[in-house]
mmCIF file of C-alpha atoms in Angstrom:
data_model
loop_
_atom_site.group_PDB
_atom_site.id
_atom_site.type_symbol
_atom_site.label_atom_id
_atom_site.label_comp_id
_atom_site.label_asym_id
_atom_site.label_seq_id
_atom_site.Cartn_x
_atom_site.Cartn_y
_atom_site.Cartn_z
ATOM 1 C CA UNK A 1 -51.552 -56.378 11.960
ATOM 2 C CA UNK A 2 -48.103 -59.562 12.982
ATOM 3 C CA UNK A 3 -45.534 -58.106 11.374
ATOM 4 C CA UNK A 4 -42.899 -60.611 9.957
ATOM 5 C CA UNK A 5 -39.134 -61.211 10.661
ATOM 6 C CA UNK A 6 -36.984 -60.473 7.934
ATOM 7 C CA UNK A 7 -37.549 -62.788 5.460
ATOM 8 C CA UNK A 8 -39.468 -65.181 7.365
ATOM 9 C CA UNK A 9 -43.153 -63.679 5.514
ATOM 10 C CA UNK A 10 -44.691 -65.886 8.256
ATOM 11 C CA UNK A 11 -48.501 -64.412 8.519
ATOM 12 C CA UNK A 12 -48.561 -61.391 6.999
ATOM 13 C CA UNK A 13 -47.408 -63.067 3.939
ATOM 14 C CA UNK A 14 -50.391 -62.196 2.488
ATOM 15 C CA UNK A 15 -49.666 -58.864 2.440
ATOM 16 C CA UNK A 16 -46.161 -59.077 0.278
ATOM 17 C CA UNK A 17 -47.050 -62.025 -1.832
ATOM 18 C CA UNK A 18 -47.917 -59.641 -5.165
ATOM 19 C CA UNK A 19 -45.018 -57.500 -3.966
ATOM 20 C CA UNK A 20 -42.682 -59.965 -3.639
ATOM 21 C CA UNK A 21 -43.246 -61.660 -6.535
ATOM 22 C CA UNK A 22 -43.549 -58.834 -8.046
ATOM 23 C CA UNK A 23 -39.770 -57.625 -6.936
ATOM 24 C CA UNK A 24 -38.401 -61.560 -7.237
ATOM 25 C CA UNK A 25 -38.425 -60.361 -10.888
ATOM 26 C CA UNK A 26 -35.944 -58.763 -11.350
ATOM 27 C CA UNK A 27 -33.568 -62.146 -11.628
ATOM 28 C CA UNK A 28 -30.987 -60.168 -9.201
ATOM 29 C CA UNK A 29 -28.044 -62.160 -7.349
ATOM 30 C CA UNK A 30 -27.684 -62.259 -3.653
ATOM 31 C CA UNK A 31 -25.207 -60.505 -1.369
ATOM 32 C CA UNK A 32 -24.092 -63.580 0.698
ATOM 33 C CA UNK A 33 -19.937 -64.878 0.064
ATOM 34 C CA UNK A 34 -16.612 -63.369 0.149
ATOM 35 C CA UNK A 35 -15.961 -59.716 -1.854
ATOM 36 C CA UNK A 36 -12.865 -57.485 -1.553
ATOM 37 C CA UNK A 37 -12.923 -53.630 -1.046
ATOM 38 C CA UNK A 38 -9.576 -52.159 -3.161
ATOM 39 C CA UNK A 39 -7.536 -50.686 -0.965
ATOM 40 C CA UNK A 40 -6.392 -47.198 -1.406
ATOM 41 C CA UNK A 41 -2.844 -46.266 -3.555
ATOM 42 C CA UNK A 42 -1.204 -45.865 -0.247
ATOM 43 C CA UNK A 43 -1.201 -49.716 1.177
ATOM 44 C CA UNK A 44 1.869 -51.333 1.490
ATOM 45 C CA UNK A 45 2.097 -54.951 -0.573
ATOM 46 C CA UNK A 46 4.101 -56.098 2.712
ATOM 47 C CA UNK A 47 0.886 -55.698 4.762
ATOM 48 C CA UNK A 48 -2.237 -59.025 4.243
ATOM 49 C CA UNK A 49 -5.418 -57.860 3.604
ATOM 50 C CA UNK A 50 -7.780 -56.594 6.978
ATOM 51 C CA UNK A 51 -10.350 -59.236 7.353
ATOM 52 C CA UNK A 52 -13.785 -58.471 7.522
ATOM 53 C CA UNK A 53 -16.499 -61.146 9.024
ATOM 54 C CA UNK A 54 -19.947 -60.219 8.706
ATOM 55 C CA UNK A 55 -22.895 -62.386 10.981
ATOM 56 C CA UNK A 56 -26.247 -62.227 11.172
ATOM 57 C CA UNK A 57 -30.121 -62.191 9.855
ATOM 58 C CA UNK A 58 -31.198 -60.862 6.070
ATOM 59 C CA UNK A 59 -30.962 -56.891 7.561
ATOM 60 C CA UNK A 60 -26.893 -57.273 6.522
ATOM 61 C CA UNK A 61 -27.765 -59.725 3.976
ATOM 62 C CA UNK A 62 -28.844 -57.415 1.346
ATOM 63 C CA UNK A 63 -30.348 -59.082 -1.012
ATOM 64 C CA UNK A 64 -31.478 -57.905 -4.178
ATOM 65 C CA UNK A 65 -35.145 -59.394 -4.137
ATOM 66 C CA UNK A 66 -35.636 -57.628 -1.172
ATOM 67 C CA UNK A 67 -33.852 -54.128 -2.741
ATOM 68 C CA UNK A 68 -33.292 -54.329 -6.430
ATOM 69 C CA UNK A 69 -29.950 -52.483 -7.327
ATOM 70 C CA UNK A 70 -28.748 -51.959 -3.300
ATOM 71 C CA UNK A 71 -25.271 -51.922 -2.068
ATOM 72 C CA UNK A 72 -25.535 -53.122 1.142
ATOM 73 C CA UNK A 73 -23.472 -51.385 4.415
ATOM 74 C CA UNK A 74 -21.628 -54.011 4.715
ATOM 75 C CA UNK A 75 -20.073 -53.553 0.996
ATOM 76 C CA UNK A 76 -19.861 -49.571 1.896
ATOM 77 C CA UNK A 77 -17.601 -50.602 5.003
ATOM 78 C CA UNK A 78 -15.786 -52.167 3.733
ATOM 79 C CA UNK A 79 -14.724 -49.823 1.813
ATOM 80 C CA UNK A 80 -14.381 -46.794 4.246
ATOM 81 C CA UNK A 81 -11.678 -48.943 6.143
ATOM 82 C CA UNK A 82 -9.795 -50.067 3.004
ATOM 83 C CA UNK A 83 -9.796 -45.743 2.795
ATOM 84 C CA UNK A 84 -9.010 -45.569 6.577
ATOM 85 C CA UNK A 85 -6.070 -47.836 6.917
ATOM 86 C CA UNK A 86 -4.668 -47.670 3.372
ATOM 87 C CA UNK A 87 -5.324 -51.352 3.195
ATOM 88 C CA UNK A 88 -6.928 -54.457 1.126
ATOM 89 C CA UNK A 89 -10.359 -55.117 3.439
ATOM 90 C CA UNK A 90 -11.097 -58.738 2.368
ATOM 91 C CA UNK A 91 -15.216 -58.687 3.455
ATOM 92 C CA UNK A 92 -16.558 -62.004 3.915
ATOM 93 C CA UNK A 93 -20.741 -61.392 4.774
ATOM 94 C CA UNK A 94 -22.128 -65.105 6.210
ATOM 95 C CA UNK A 95 -25.416 -63.150 7.220
ATOM 96 C CA UNK A 96 -28.108 -65.451 6.395
ATOM 97 C CA UNK A 97 -31.859 -64.241 4.404
ATOM 98 C CA UNK A 98 -33.646 -67.467 6.580
ATOM 99 C CA UNK A 99 -35.122 -65.851 9.240
ATOM 100 C CA UNK A 100 -31.964 -66.286 11.626
ATOM 101 C CA UNK A 101 -32.906 -65.711 15.008
ATOM 102 C CA UNK A 102 -30.887 -65.478 18.225
ATOM 103 C CA UNK A 103 -31.032 -68.881 19.045
ATOM 104 C CA UNK A 104 -30.338 -70.036 15.353
ATOM 105 C CA UNK A 105 -27.236 -67.934 15.520
ATOM 106 C CA UNK A 106 -26.070 -69.432 18.253
ATOM 107 C CA UNK A 107 -26.570 -73.352 17.353
ATOM 108 C CA UNK A 108 -24.514 -71.736 13.823
ATOM 109 C CA UNK A 109 -21.864 -70.099 15.548
ATOM 110 C CA UNK A 110 -19.209 -73.073 15.915
ATOM 111 C CA UNK A 111 -19.453 -73.706 12.135
ATOM 112 C CA UNK A 112 -18.280 -69.562 12.401
ATOM 113 C CA UNK A 113 -14.931 -69.802 15.101
ATOM 114 C CA UNK A 114 -12.464 -69.935 12.081
ATOM 115 C CA UNK A 115 -13.672 -67.508 10.272
ATOM 116 C CA UNK A 116 -14.616 -65.052 13.235
ATOM 117 C CA UNK A 117 -10.840 -65.899 15.359
ATOM 118 C CA UNK A 118 -8.998 -64.142 11.834
ATOM 119 C CA UNK A 119 -11.004 -61.636 11.578
ATOM 120 C CA UNK A 120 -9.922 -57.602 11.849
ATOM 121 C CA UNK A 121 -12.666 -56.720 12.074
ATOM 122 C CA UNK A 122 -16.545 -58.134 12.551
ATOM 123 C CA UNK A 123 -19.844 -56.961 11.787
ATOM 124 C CA UNK A 124 -23.025 -58.731 14.214
ATOM 125 C CA UNK A 125 -26.539 -57.933 13.036
ATOM 126 C CA UNK A 126 -28.993 -60.011 14.979
ATOM 127 C CA UNK A 127 -31.668 -57.952 15.783
ATOM 128 C CA UNK A 128 -34.457 -58.454 14.666
ATOM 129 C CA UNK A 129 -35.772 -62.534 14.566
ATOM 130 C CA UNK A 130 -36.453 -62.374 18.220
ATOM 131 C CA UNK A 131 -37.887 -59.203 18.888
ATOM 132 C CA UNK A 132 -41.340 -60.665 21.057
ATOM 133 C CA UNK A 133 -43.141 -58.729 17.820
ATOM 134 C CA UNK A 134 -42.099 -61.783 15.397
ATOM 135 C CA UNK A 135 -42.730 -64.342 17.629
ATOM 136 C CA UNK A 136 -45.952 -67.095 16.339
ATOM 137 C CA UNK A 137 -47.887 -65.439 19.332
ATOM 138 C CA UNK A 138 -46.747 -61.973 19.909
ATOM 139 C CA UNK A 139 -46.677 -61.132 23.744
ATOM 140 C CA UNK A 140 -48.812 -64.142 24.317
ATOM 141 C CA UNK A 141 -51.685 -63.158 21.856
ATOM 142 C CA UNK A 142 -53.178 -65.060 19.240
ATOM 143 C CA UNK A 143 -53.360 -64.063 15.660
ATOM 144 C CA UNK A 144 -55.978 -63.579 13.517
ATOM 145 C CA UNK A 145 -55.161 -66.730 10.530
ATOM 146 C CA UNK A 146 -57.266 -64.251 8.151
ATOM 147 C CA UNK A 147 -55.867 -61.288 8.331
ATOM 148 C CA UNK A 148 -52.479 -61.759 10.189
ATOM 149 C CA UNK A 149 -53.415 -59.032 12.755
ATOM 150 C CA UNK A 150 -52.077 -59.424 16.826
ATOM 151 C CA UNK A 151 -56.157 -59.877 18.642
ATOM 152 C CA UNK A 152 -54.697 -58.448 22.299
ATOM 153 C CA UNK A 153 -52.692 -55.455 21.728
ATOM 154 C CA UNK A 154 -53.187 -54.746 25.584
ATOM 155 C CA UNK A 155 -51.024 -57.064 25.795
ATOM 156 C CA UNK A 156 -48.085 -55.730 24.140
ATOM 157 C CA UNK A 157 -46.208 -53.798 26.551
ATOM 158 C CA UNK A 158 -43.933 -52.931 29.355
ATOM 159 C CA UNK A 159 -45.256 -56.770 31.128
ATOM 160 C CA UNK A 160 -44.098 -58.076 27.381
ATOM 161 C CA UNK A 161 -40.980 -56.284 27.121
ATOM 162 C CA UNK A 162 -39.629 -56.975 30.267
ATOM 163 C CA UNK A 163 -40.043 -60.605 30.140
ATOM 164 C CA UNK A 164 -38.028 -60.306 26.292
ATOM 165 C CA UNK A 165 -35.756 -58.776 27.094
ATOM 166 C CA UNK A 166 -34.864 -61.377 30.811
ATOM 167 C CA UNK A 167 -35.210 -64.043 28.210
ATOM 168 C CA UNK A 168 -32.935 -63.226 25.082
ATOM 169 C CA UNK A 169 -29.815 -60.516 27.320
ATOM 170 C CA UNK A 170 -27.685 -63.632 28.258
ATOM 171 C CA UNK A 171 -27.935 -65.215 25.262
ATOM 172 C CA UNK A 172 -26.848 -62.050 23.644
ATOM 173 C CA UNK A 173 -24.166 -61.641 26.391
ATOM 174 C CA UNK A 174 -23.140 -65.796 26.051
ATOM 175 C CA UNK A 175 -22.857 -64.419 21.719
ATOM 176 C CA UNK A 176 -20.845 -61.088 21.873
ATOM 177 C CA UNK A 177 -18.660 -62.478 24.590
ATOM 178 C CA UNK A 178 -17.712 -65.096 22.822
ATOM 179 C CA UNK A 179 -17.307 -63.431 19.830
ATOM 180 C CA UNK A 180 -15.151 -61.025 21.430
ATOM 181 C CA UNK A 181 -12.853 -64.250 23.658
ATOM 182 C CA UNK A 182 -12.261 -65.208 20.954
ATOM 183 C CA UNK A 183 -10.104 -62.380 19.624
ATOM 184 C CA UNK A 184 -8.887 -61.605 22.768
ATOM 185 C CA UNK A 185 -5.493 -59.809 23.087
ATOM 186 C CA UNK A 186 -5.548 -58.779 19.475
ATOM 187 C CA UNK A 187 -6.779 -55.232 18.100
ATOM 188 C CA UNK A 188 -10.418 -55.773 16.498
ATOM 189 C CA UNK A 189 -13.075 -53.983 15.635
ATOM 190 C CA UNK A 190 -15.873 -55.325 16.874
ATOM 191 C CA UNK A 191 -19.537 -53.576 15.837
ATOM 192 C CA UNK A 192 -23.363 -54.550 16.345
ATOM 193 C CA UNK A 193 -26.504 -53.077 15.679
ATOM 194 C CA UNK A 194 -29.699 -52.617 17.482
ATOM 195 C CA UNK A 195 -33.191 -52.695 15.969
ATOM 196 C CA UNK A 196 -35.378 -50.122 13.852
ATOM 197 C CA UNK A 197 -38.595 -49.818 14.500
ATOM 198 C CA UNK A 198 -40.660 -51.338 11.185
ATOM 199 C CA UNK A 199 -44.285 -51.348 12.403
ATOM 200 C CA UNK A 200 -44.705 -47.114 12.635
ATOM 201 C CA UNK A 201 -45.247 -45.867 9.454
ATOM 202 C CA UNK A 202 -45.847 -49.611 7.848
ATOM 203 C CA UNK A 203 -49.697 -48.725 6.405
ATOM 204 C CA UNK A 204 -50.637 -52.161 5.803
ATOM 205 C CA UNK A 205 -50.687 -52.514 9.592
ATOM 206 C CA UNK A 206 -53.226 -49.997 10.043
ATOM 207 C CA UNK A 207 -52.235 -49.241 13.556
ATOM 208 C CA UNK A 208 -54.196 -46.806 15.579
ATOM 209 C CA UNK A 209 -51.688 -44.496 18.191
ATOM 210 C CA UNK A 210 -51.876 -47.019 21.330
ATOM 211 C CA UNK A 211 -50.162 -49.529 19.457
ATOM 212 C CA UNK A 212 -47.845 -47.964 17.439
ATOM 213 C CA UNK A 213 -47.019 -46.455 20.658
ATOM 214 C CA UNK A 214 -46.915 -49.688 22.447
ATOM 215 C CA UNK A 215 -44.534 -50.903 19.298
ATOM 216 C CA UNK A 216 -42.478 -47.650 20.359
ATOM 217 C CA UNK A 217 -41.944 -49.204 24.758
ATOM 218 C CA UNK A 218 -41.071 -53.108 22.806
ATOM 219 C CA UNK A 219 -38.135 -51.503 21.075
ATOM 220 C CA UNK A 220 -36.218 -48.450 23.551
ATOM 221 C CA UNK A 221 -36.406 -51.599 26.017
ATOM 222 C CA UNK A 222 -35.110 -54.191 23.537
ATOM 223 C CA UNK A 223 -32.495 -51.752 21.796
ATOM 224 C CA UNK A 224 -31.320 -50.404 25.751
ATOM 225 C CA UNK A 225 -31.173 -54.469 26.397
ATOM 226 C CA UNK A 226 -28.792 -55.496 23.247
ATOM 227 C CA UNK A 227 -26.347 -52.549 23.610
ATOM 228 C CA UNK A 228 -26.679 -52.500 27.465
ATOM 229 C CA UNK A 229 -25.032 -56.376 26.652
ATOM 230 C CA UNK A 230 -23.080 -55.840 23.569
ATOM 231 C CA UNK A 231 -20.792 -52.994 25.578
ATOM 232 C CA UNK A 232 -20.432 -54.818 28.172
ATOM 233 C CA UNK A 233 -18.851 -57.849 26.669
ATOM 234 C CA UNK A 234 -16.424 -55.658 24.416
ATOM 235 C CA UNK A 235 -18.299 -54.452 21.179
ATOM 236 C CA UNK A 236 -19.490 -51.186 19.902
ATOM 237 C CA UNK A 237 -23.489 -51.232 19.029
ATOM 238 C CA UNK A 238 -24.076 -48.496 16.267
ATOM 239 C CA UNK A 239 -27.697 -46.856 17.245
ATOM 240 C CA UNK A 240 -29.195 -47.911 14.341
ATOM 241 C CA UNK A 241 -33.212 -47.955 15.634
ATOM 242 C CA UNK A 242 -32.940 -43.139 16.529
ATOM 243 C CA UNK A 243 -31.290 -42.619 13.192
ATOM 244 C CA UNK A 244 -34.343 -44.033 11.966
ATOM 245 C CA UNK A 245 -36.810 -43.080 14.406
ATOM 246 C CA UNK A 246 -35.636 -40.218 15.794
ATOM 247 C CA UNK A 247 -34.108 -38.977 19.067
ATOM 248 C CA UNK A 248 -37.924 -40.556 20.680
ATOM 249 C CA UNK A 249 -38.176 -43.369 18.821
ATOM 250 C CA UNK A 250 -42.078 -42.697 17.343
ATOM 251 C CA UNK A 251 -40.885 -40.970 14.127
ATOM 252 C CA UNK A 252 -41.869 -44.071 10.929
ATOM 253 C CA UNK A 253 -38.771 -45.410 8.827
ATOM 254 C CA UNK A 254 -40.025 -44.134 6.014
ATOM 255 C CA UNK A 255 -37.991 -43.982 2.345
ATOM 256 C CA UNK A 256 -35.114 -45.622 4.570
ATOM 257 C CA UNK A 257 -37.181 -49.428 4.603
ATOM 258 C CA UNK A 258 -37.907 -50.604 1.040
ATOM 259 C CA UNK A 259 -40.961 -51.699 -0.616
ATOM 260 C CA UNK A 260 -41.757 -54.959 1.984
ATOM 261 C CA UNK A 261 -40.612 -52.395 4.550
ATOM 262 C CA UNK A 262 -38.713 -54.572 6.605
ATOM 263 C CA UNK A 263 -35.201 -54.705 5.318
ATOM 264 C CA UNK A 264 -33.022 -51.680 4.368
ATOM 265 C CA UNK A 265 -33.388 -49.348 1.153
ATOM 266 C CA UNK A 266 -30.586 -47.382 -0.841
ATOM 267 C CA UNK A 267 -30.588 -44.538 1.752
ATOM 268 C CA UNK A 268 -31.018 -46.976 4.526
ATOM 269 C CA UNK A 269 -27.658 -49.250 3.761
ATOM 270 C CA UNK A 270 -26.352 -46.007 3.027
ATOM 271 C CA UNK A 271 -27.200 -44.861 6.473
ATOM 272 C CA UNK A 272 -26.887 -47.704 8.679
ATOM 273 C CA UNK A 273 -22.598 -47.460 6.284
ATOM 274 C CA UNK A 274 -22.761 -43.543 7.695
ATOM 275 C CA UNK A 275 -23.089 -44.512 11.113
ATOM 276 C CA UNK A 276 -20.676 -48.117 11.627
ATOM 277 C CA UNK A 277 -18.355 -45.351 10.223
ATOM 278 C CA UNK A 278 -18.885 -42.411 12.027
ATOM 279 C CA UNK A 279 -18.348 -44.940 14.911
ATOM 280 C CA UNK A 280 -14.098 -45.054 13.411
ATOM 281 C CA UNK A 281 -11.625 -47.402 12.670
ATOM 282 C CA UNK A 282 -9.527 -48.633 15.931
ATOM 283 C CA UNK A 283 -8.142 -50.080 16.637
ATOM 284 C CA UNK A 284 -7.061 -50.793 12.865
ATOM 285 C CA UNK A 285 -7.189 -47.317 12.323
#
C-alpha cells in the first residue's frame, strides 16, 4: 500500500475517507497563527518577549481534524521555554496543512525571512512529505490505482534510500544554512525534528515482514541524512524516530499516532515536546 504524506491523502484517500469524515465532524479550529505563552511570575517587565517561530508541514501544525482536542507540541514547547527563561514567549506557527514538501518550503522561505530573522527560537519540521515512499511512484514503483498498493516492493531498499538522500541532502543543507545565517551572531535556539516511521503498524497497509523491513532501511538512511545536514549547518536535531519506533526503528508508533496513523496523537505531541525540551534552552536559558 502507498502511504499518503501528511495532509496529502493521495492514492490512499479511499482508505481513510470514512475516518476523515468522522473526525472532521468535530468542527474544531486549526492551530495556525500566533499565540502567547504566559511567562512565570519571575519575568521582568523590562525584557521583551522571546519569539518562537515554527515552519514546516502538518506534523507541527496540529490540525484539530487530525487530532481532535490535542494540544500540539509547539504550544507545549513554548510554555517550557517561557518557564526555563522566565520570560514571555510569543509563538508563531507558520507550518501548513497542505502536504508541504521540502521543495515547497524552499519556495516559501523568502516570505518567512522577516519573522525568522527576528526569532529567538526556531523549530523546523519538514521531514515527512519528500520521503520517497510518499512519491507518486514510490522508489520508482507504480501504485495500483484501485487499492493504493505499491506494486513492486523490490524497488524499496538501499538503492532507493541512497538516491533519495543524495537528492535531498543539498536542499536540506540550503534550508538549514539559510535560516541559521539569518540569525548569525545572535543567541538563537535552532531545532529540527526527524521522521518517525508511520508505516510499521499501519494495519491497512498489510505489510509483510520483508516490506516492513524495507521501510526501516529507508527511514534509517533518511533520518541520518536529515540530522547530519541539520547539525552541519547550525541546527540541533531531535530524534523523534527512535523515540517513536524504538532503538532499532522496528517498533510500531502505535498510540503515539492519531487515528489517521500519520499525525501525532496527544501522547505523541507530549513525547515530541518532551524530547525538544530535553535538548535544553541554550543559549537562551
